[in-house]
Coordinates of C-alpha atoms in Angstrom, one line a residue:
X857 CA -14.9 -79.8 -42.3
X858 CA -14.6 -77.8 -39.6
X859 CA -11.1 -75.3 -39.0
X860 CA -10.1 -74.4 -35.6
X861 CA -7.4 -72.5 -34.4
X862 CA -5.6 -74.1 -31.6
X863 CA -6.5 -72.3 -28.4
X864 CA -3.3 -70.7 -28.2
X865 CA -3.7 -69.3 -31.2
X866 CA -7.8 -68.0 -30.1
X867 CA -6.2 -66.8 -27.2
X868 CA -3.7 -64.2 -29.3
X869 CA -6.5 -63.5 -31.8
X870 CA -8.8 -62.2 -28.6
X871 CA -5.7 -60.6 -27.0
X872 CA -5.5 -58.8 -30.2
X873 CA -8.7 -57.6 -30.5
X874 CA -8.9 -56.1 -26.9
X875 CA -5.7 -54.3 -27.2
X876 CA -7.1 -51.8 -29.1
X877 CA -10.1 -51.6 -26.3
X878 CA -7.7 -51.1 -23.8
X879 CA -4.9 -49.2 -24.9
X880 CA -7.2 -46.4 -26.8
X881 CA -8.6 -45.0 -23.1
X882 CA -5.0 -45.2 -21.8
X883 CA -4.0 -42.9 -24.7
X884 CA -7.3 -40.6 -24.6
X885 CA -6.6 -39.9 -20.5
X886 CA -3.1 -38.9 -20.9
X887 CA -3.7 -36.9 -23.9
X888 CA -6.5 -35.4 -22.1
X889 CA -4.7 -34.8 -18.9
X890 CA -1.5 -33.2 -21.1
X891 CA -4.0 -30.8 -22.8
X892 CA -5.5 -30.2 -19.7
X893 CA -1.8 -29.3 -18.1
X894 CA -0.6 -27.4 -20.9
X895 CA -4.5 -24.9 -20.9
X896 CA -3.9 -24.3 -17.1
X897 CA 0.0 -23.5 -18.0
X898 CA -1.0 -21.3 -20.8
X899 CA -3.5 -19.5 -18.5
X900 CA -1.2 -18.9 -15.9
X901 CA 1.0 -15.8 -16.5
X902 CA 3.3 -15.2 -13.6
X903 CA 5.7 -12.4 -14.5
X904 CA 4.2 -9.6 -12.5
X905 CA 3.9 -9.3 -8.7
X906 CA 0.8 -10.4 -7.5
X907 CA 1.0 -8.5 -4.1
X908 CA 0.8 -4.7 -4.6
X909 CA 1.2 -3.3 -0.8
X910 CA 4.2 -0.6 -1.3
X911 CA 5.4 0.2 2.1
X912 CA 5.8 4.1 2.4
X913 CA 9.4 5.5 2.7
X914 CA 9.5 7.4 5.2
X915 CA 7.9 8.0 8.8
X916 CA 5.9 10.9 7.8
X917 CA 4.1 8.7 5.6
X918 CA 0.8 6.7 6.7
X919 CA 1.2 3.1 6.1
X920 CA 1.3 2.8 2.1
X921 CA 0.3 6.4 1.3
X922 CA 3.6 9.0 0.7
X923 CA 4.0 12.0 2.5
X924 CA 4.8 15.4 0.7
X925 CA 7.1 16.1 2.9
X926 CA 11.4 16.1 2.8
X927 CA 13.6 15.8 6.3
X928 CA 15.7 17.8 6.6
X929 CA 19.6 17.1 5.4
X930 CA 21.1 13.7 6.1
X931 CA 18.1 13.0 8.3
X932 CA 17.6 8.9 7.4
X933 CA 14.7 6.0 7.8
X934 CA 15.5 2.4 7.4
X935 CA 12.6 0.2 8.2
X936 CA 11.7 -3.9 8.2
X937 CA 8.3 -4.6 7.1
X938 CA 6.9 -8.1 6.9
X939 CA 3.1 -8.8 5.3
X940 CA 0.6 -12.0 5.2
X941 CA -1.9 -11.6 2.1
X942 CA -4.2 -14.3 2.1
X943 CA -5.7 -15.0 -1.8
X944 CA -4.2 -12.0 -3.4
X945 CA -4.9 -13.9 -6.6
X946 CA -7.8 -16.3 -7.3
X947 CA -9.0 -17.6 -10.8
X948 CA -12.6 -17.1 -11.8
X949 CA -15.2 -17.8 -14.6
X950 CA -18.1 -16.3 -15.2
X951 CA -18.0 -14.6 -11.7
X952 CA -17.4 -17.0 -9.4
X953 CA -14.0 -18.0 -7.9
X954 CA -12.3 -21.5 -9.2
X955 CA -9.5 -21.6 -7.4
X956 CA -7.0 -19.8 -5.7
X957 CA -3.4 -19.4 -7.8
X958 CA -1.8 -17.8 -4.7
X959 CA -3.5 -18.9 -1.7
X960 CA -0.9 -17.2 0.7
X961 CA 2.2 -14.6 0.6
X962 CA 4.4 -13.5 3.2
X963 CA 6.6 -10.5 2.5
X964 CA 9.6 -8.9 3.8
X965 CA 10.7 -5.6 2.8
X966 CA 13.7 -3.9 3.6
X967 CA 13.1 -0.1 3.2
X968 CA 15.9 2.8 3.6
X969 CA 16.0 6.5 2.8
X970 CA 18.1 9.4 3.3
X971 CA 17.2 13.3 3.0
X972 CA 19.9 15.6 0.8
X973 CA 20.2 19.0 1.0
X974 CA 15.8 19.2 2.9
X975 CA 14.6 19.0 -0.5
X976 CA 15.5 15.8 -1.9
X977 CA 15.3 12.4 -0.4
X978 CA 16.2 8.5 -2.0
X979 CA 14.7 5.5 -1.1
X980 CA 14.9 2.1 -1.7
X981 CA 12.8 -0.9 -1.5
X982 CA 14.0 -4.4 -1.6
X983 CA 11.1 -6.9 -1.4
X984 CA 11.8 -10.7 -0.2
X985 CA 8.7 -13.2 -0.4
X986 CA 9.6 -15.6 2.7
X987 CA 6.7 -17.9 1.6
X988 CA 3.8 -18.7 -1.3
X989 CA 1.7 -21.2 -1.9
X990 CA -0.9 -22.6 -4.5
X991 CA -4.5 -23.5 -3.0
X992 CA -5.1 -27.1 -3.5
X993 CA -8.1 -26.4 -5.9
X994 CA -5.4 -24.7 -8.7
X995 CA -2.8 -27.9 -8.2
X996 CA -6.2 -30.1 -8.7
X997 CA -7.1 -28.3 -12.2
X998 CA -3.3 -28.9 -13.7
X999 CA -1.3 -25.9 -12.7
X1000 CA 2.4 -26.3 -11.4
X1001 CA 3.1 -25.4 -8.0
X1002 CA 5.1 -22.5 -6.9
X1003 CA 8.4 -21.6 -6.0
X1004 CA 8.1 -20.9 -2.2
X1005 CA 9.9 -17.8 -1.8
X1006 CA 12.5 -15.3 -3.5
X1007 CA 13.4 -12.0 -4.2
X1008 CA 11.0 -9.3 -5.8
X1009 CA 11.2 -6.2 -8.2
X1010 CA 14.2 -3.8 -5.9
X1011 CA 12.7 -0.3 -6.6
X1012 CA 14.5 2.5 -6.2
X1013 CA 12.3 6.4 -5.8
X1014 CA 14.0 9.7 -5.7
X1015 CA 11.4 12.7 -3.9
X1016 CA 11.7 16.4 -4.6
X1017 CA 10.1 18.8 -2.5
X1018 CA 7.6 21.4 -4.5
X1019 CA 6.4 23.1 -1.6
X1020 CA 6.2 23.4 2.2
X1021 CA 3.9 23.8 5.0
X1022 CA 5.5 26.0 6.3
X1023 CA 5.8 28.6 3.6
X1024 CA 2.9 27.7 1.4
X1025 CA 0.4 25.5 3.9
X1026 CA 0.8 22.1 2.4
X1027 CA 3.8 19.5 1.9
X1028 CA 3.3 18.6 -1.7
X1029 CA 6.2 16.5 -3.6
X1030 CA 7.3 14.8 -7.0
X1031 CA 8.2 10.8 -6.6
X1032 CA 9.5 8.9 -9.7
X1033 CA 9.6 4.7 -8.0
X1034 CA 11.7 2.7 -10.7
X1035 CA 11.3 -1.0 -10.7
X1036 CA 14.1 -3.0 -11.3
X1037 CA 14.0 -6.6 -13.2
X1038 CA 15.6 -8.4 -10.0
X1039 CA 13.0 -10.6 -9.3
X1040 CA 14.4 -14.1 -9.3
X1041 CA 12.5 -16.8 -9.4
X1042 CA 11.2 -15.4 -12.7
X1043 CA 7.6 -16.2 -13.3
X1044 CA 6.8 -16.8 -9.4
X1045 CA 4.4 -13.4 -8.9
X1046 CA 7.8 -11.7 -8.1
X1047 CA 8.1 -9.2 -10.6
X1048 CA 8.1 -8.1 -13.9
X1049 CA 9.4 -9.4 -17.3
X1050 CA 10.3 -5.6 -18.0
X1051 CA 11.4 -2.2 -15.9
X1052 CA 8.6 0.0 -14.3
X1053 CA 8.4 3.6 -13.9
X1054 CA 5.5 5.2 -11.4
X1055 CA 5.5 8.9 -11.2
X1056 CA 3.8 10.5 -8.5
X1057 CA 2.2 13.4 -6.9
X1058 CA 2.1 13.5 -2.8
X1059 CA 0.4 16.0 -1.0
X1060 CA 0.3 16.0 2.7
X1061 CA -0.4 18.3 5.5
X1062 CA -0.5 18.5 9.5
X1063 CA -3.4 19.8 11.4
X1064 CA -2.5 19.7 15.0
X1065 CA -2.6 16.1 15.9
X1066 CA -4.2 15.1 12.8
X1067 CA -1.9 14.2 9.7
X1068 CA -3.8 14.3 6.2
X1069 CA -2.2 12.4 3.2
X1070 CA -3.3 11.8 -0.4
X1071 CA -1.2 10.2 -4.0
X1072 CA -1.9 10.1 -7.2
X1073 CA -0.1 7.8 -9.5
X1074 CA 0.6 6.0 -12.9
X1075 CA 2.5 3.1 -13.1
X1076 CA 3.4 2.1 -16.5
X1077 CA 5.3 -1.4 -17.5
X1078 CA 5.1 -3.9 -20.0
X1079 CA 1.2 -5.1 -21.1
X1080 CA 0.9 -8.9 -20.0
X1081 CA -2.1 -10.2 -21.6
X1082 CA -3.5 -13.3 -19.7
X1083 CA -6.0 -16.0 -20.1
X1084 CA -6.7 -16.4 -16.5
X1085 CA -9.9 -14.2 -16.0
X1086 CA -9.8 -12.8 -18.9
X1087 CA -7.1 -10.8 -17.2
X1088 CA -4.9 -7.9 -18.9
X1089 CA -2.3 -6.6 -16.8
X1090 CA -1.9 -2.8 -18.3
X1091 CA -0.5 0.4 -17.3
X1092 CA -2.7 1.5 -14.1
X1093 CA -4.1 4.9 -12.4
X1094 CA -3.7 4.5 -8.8
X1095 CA -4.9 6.8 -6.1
X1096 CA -4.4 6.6 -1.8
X1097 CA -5.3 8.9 1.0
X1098 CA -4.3 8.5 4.4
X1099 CA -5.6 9.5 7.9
X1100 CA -3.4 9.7 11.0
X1101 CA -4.1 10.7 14.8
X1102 CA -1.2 11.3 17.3
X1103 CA -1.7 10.8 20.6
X1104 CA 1.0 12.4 22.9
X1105 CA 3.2 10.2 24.9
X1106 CA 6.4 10.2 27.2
X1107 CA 9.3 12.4 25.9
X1108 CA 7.5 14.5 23.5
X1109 CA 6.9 10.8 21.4
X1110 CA 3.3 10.3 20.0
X1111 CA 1.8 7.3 19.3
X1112 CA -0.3 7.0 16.4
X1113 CA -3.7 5.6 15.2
X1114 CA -3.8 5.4 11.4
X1115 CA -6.1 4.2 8.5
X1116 CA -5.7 4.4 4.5
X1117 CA -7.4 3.4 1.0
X1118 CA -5.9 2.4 -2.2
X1119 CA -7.9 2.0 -5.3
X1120 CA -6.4 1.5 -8.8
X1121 CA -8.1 1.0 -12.0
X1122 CA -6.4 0.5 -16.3
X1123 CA -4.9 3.6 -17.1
X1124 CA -5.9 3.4 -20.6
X1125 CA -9.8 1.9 -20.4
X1126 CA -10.5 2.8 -16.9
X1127 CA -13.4 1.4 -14.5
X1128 CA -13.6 -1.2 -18.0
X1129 CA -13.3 -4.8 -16.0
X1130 CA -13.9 -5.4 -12.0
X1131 CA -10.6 -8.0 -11.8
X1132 CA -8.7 -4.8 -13.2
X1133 CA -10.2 -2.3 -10.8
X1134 CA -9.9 -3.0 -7.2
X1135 CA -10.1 -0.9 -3.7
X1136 CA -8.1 -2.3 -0.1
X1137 CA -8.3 -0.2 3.2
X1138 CA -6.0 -0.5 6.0
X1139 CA -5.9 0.1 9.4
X1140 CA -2.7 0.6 11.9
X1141 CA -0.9 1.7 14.6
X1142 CA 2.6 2.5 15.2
X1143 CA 4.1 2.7 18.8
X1144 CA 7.7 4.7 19.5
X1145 CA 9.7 2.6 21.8
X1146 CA 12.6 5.4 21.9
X1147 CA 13.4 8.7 20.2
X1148 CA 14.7 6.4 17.2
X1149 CA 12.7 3.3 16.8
X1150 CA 9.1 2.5 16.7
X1151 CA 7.0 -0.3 16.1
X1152 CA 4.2 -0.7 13.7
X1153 CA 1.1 -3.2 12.9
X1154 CA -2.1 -3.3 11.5
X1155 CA -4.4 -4.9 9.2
X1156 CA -6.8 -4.4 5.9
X1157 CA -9.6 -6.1 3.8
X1158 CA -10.6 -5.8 0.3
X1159 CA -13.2 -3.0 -0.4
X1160 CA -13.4 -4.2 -4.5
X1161 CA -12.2 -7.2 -5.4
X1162 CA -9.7 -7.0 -8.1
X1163 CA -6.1 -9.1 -9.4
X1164 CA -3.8 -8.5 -6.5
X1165 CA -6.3 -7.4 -3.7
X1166 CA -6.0 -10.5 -1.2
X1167 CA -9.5 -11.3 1.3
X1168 CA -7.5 -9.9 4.0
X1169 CA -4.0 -8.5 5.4
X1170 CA -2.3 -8.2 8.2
X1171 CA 1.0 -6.8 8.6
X1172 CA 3.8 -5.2 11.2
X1173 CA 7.2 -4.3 11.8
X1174 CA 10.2 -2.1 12.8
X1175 CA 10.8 1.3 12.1
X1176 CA 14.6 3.0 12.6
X1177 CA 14.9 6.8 11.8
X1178 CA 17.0 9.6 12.8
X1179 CA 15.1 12.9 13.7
X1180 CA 17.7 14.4 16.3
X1181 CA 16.7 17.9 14.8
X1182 CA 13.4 17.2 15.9
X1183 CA 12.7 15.7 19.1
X1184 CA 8.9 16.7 19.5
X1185 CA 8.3 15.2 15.4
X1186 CA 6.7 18.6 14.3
X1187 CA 8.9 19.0 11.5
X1188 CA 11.1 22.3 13.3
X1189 CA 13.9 21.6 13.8
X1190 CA 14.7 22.2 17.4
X1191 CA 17.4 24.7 17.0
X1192 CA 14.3 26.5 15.8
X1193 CA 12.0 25.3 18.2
X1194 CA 10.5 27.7 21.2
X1195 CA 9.5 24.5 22.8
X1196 CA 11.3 21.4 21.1
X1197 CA 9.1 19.1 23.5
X1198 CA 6.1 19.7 23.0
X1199 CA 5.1 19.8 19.0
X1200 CA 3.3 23.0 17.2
X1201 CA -0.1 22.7 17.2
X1202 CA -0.6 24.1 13.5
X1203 CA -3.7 26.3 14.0
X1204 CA -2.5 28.9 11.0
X1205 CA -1.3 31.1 14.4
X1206 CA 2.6 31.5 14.7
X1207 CA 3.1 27.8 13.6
X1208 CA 7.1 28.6 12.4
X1209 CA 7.8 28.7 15.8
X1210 CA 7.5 25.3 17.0
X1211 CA 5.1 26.6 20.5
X1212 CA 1.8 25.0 20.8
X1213 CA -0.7 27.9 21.2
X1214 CA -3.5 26.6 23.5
X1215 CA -4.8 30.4 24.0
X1216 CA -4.0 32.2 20.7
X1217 CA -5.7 35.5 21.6
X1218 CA -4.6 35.1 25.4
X1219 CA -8.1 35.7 26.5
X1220 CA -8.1 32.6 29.2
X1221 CA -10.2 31.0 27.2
X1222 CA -8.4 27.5 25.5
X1223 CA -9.0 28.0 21.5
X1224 CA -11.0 24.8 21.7
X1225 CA -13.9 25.9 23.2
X1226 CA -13.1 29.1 22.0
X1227 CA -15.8 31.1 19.2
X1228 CA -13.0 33.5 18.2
X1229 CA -9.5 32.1 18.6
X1230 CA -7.8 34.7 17.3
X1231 CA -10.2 37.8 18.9
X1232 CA -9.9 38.3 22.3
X1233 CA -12.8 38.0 24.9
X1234 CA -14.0 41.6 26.0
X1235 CA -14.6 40.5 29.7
X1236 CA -17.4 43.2 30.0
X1237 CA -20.2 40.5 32.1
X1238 CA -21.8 39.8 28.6
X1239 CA -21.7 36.1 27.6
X1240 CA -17.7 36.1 28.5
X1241 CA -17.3 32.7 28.3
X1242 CA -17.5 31.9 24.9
X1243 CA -14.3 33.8 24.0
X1244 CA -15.7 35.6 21.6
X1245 CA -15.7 39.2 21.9
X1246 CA -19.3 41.6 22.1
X1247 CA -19.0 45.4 20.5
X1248 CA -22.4 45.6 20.7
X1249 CA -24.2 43.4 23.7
X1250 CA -27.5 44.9 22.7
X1251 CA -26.9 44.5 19.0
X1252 CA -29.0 48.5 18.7
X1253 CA -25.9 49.4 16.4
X1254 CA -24.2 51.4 18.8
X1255 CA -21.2 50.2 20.2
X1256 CA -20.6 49.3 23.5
X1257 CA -17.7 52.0 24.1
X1258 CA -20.6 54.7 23.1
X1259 CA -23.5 52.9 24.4

């Protein structure tokens, strides 16, 4: 005798049977995709700021790299800088890039100083990112998008003057930039989960129309150990020079062709990993539109790429200072200045008093195409045009004057 279940009741027993079939993939995708998720979350550590351009404080600075030098009393800077970065952090494995975590950044920051007493001088720096975004590649993989924008780490750096060009031939000072917890969102590339400190050494000097600057820095904070690139985010040894060429202008105003490098690199296993040790050169130009404002742009590329070195650059912006003392920007003031018009050339020949000397040794011949700038032409129809005087024309060892 044959038993058969009714067909409704074949139809449960199959239903029952491919529940299992159906619901088991269902289950195995989402845990899947929630592992997934939750690996790209736990790789991505955001409580640092992943754009590292420091706006100098001051206009005697070149772009990102400090000058030694101190105004002079009350003397004041308050500038507006704003800054595109283009992939300043990307994830990699094994060498090649996966995906970008911060495709784009744009910056503000809001800079002021003030000068007290011509050896000391505050600053402050209050970053604002206006806009930040994932690359499509890191949203794809299981990582959250960003916030879009927000405030960053305010810093605050007091500079004291250890020594002047004018007395000892260089502009060298001690900086100290504290970074504040203010960043907000939190864990946006913003800021830090704990207070920085960055001491610093600037040197700087003037050489006519050339201005030399260098820095060398630590910045110490909190170690953030992070699974994206094998990436440890440790107190750092940072180092800058600066070039800058002034090209006379209207009203005793220069303009100003500029270029610097950054490198930076662990401070306690230095040069160990390339995403911890990276390089980014800049180029720029500022432009004085009166006696208290000028206007700056420019534009830089990675040299090494490292963790917060974007492909490329560019920023620009607004500069407002007060330099009343100094009209001609030599750094005399011009109650002091012979010629508070026309800046000091700085040739290591009477360079306190503020007069360029074209002709040092007043021998008609300008000390640029002069042999001896500082020793006078002997004008005796023996090779005068060099500048550089002759004691002994026949070089027989006796001297002219008893020849």
């Amino acid at each position: 005798m044959n038993c058969e279940y009714p067909p409704q009741h074949r139809q449960a027993r199959v239903g029952r049977r491919l529940t299992p079939l159906i619901v088991m993939p269902i289950l195995m995708a989402t845990l899947v995709g929630s592992l997934s998720e939750a690996r790209a979350q736990a790789r991505d550590r955001r409580n640092f700021d992943a754009n590292r351009l420091r706006p100098a404080s001051s206009r005697e600075g070149i772009m990102n790299v400090e000058s030694g030098f101190v105004p002079s009393h009350l003397k004041w800077d308050l500038s507006l800088w704003f800054d595109y970065a283009d992939d300043a952090f990307v994830l990699e494995e094994n060498g090649e890039r996966v995906a970008s975590l911060l495709k784009s950044r744009t910056d503000a920051h809001v800079i002021g100083s003030i000068a007290l007493g011509g050896f000391f001088q505050l600053a402050i720096d209050v970053p604002i990112a206006l806009n930040q975004t994932r690359g499509g590649r890191a949203l794809g993989l299981g990582f959250e998008d960003l916030e879009s924008s927000g405030l960053g780490d305010i810093a605050v750096t007091p500079k004291v003057r250890l020594l002047s060009a004018r007395d000892q031939g260089v502009d060298l000072a001690f900086l100290a930039r504290v970074g504040f917890t203010s960043a907000s969102p939190v864990d946006a590339y913003l800021g830090e989960r704990e207070p920085t400190v960055t001491p610093e050494l600037a040197l700087s000097r003037d050489l006519g129309p050339v201005r030399l600057a260098a820095n060398l820095a630590a910045l110490f904070r909190e170690n953030l150990a992070s699974r994206n690139n094998d990436l440890n985010i440790d107190h750092e040894l940072l180092a800058r020079a600066g070039l800058s060429y002034g090209i006379p202008g209207p009203g005793g105003r220069q303009f100003r062709l500029e270029a610097s490098a950054e490198t930076f690199t662990p401070l306690r296993r230095p040069f160990n990993k390339s995403n911890t040790t990276g390089a980014e050169w800049l180029a720029g130009a500022s432009l004085p539109l009166t006696t208290q404002v000028e206007f700056f742009l420019g534009g830089g590329t990675a040299l090494a790429a490292a963790y917060s070195v974007p492909d490329y650059r560019f920023f620009g912006g607004l500069r407002f200072f007060e330099r009343y003392g100094d009209a001609d920007g030599d750094k005399i003031e011009d109650s002091d200045d012979a010629w508070p018009d026309e800046a000091e050339d700085f040739d290591n020949f009477d360079d306190a008093d503020g007069c360029p000397d074209l002709d040092n040794d007043g021998d008609g011949v300008p000390d640029t195409n002069d042999a001896a700038p500082n020793d006078p032409e002997d004008r005796d129809g023996f090779e005068d045009s060099d500048g550089a005087p002759d004691p002994d024309n026949d070089s027989d060892g006796i001297p002219d004057e008893n020849d």
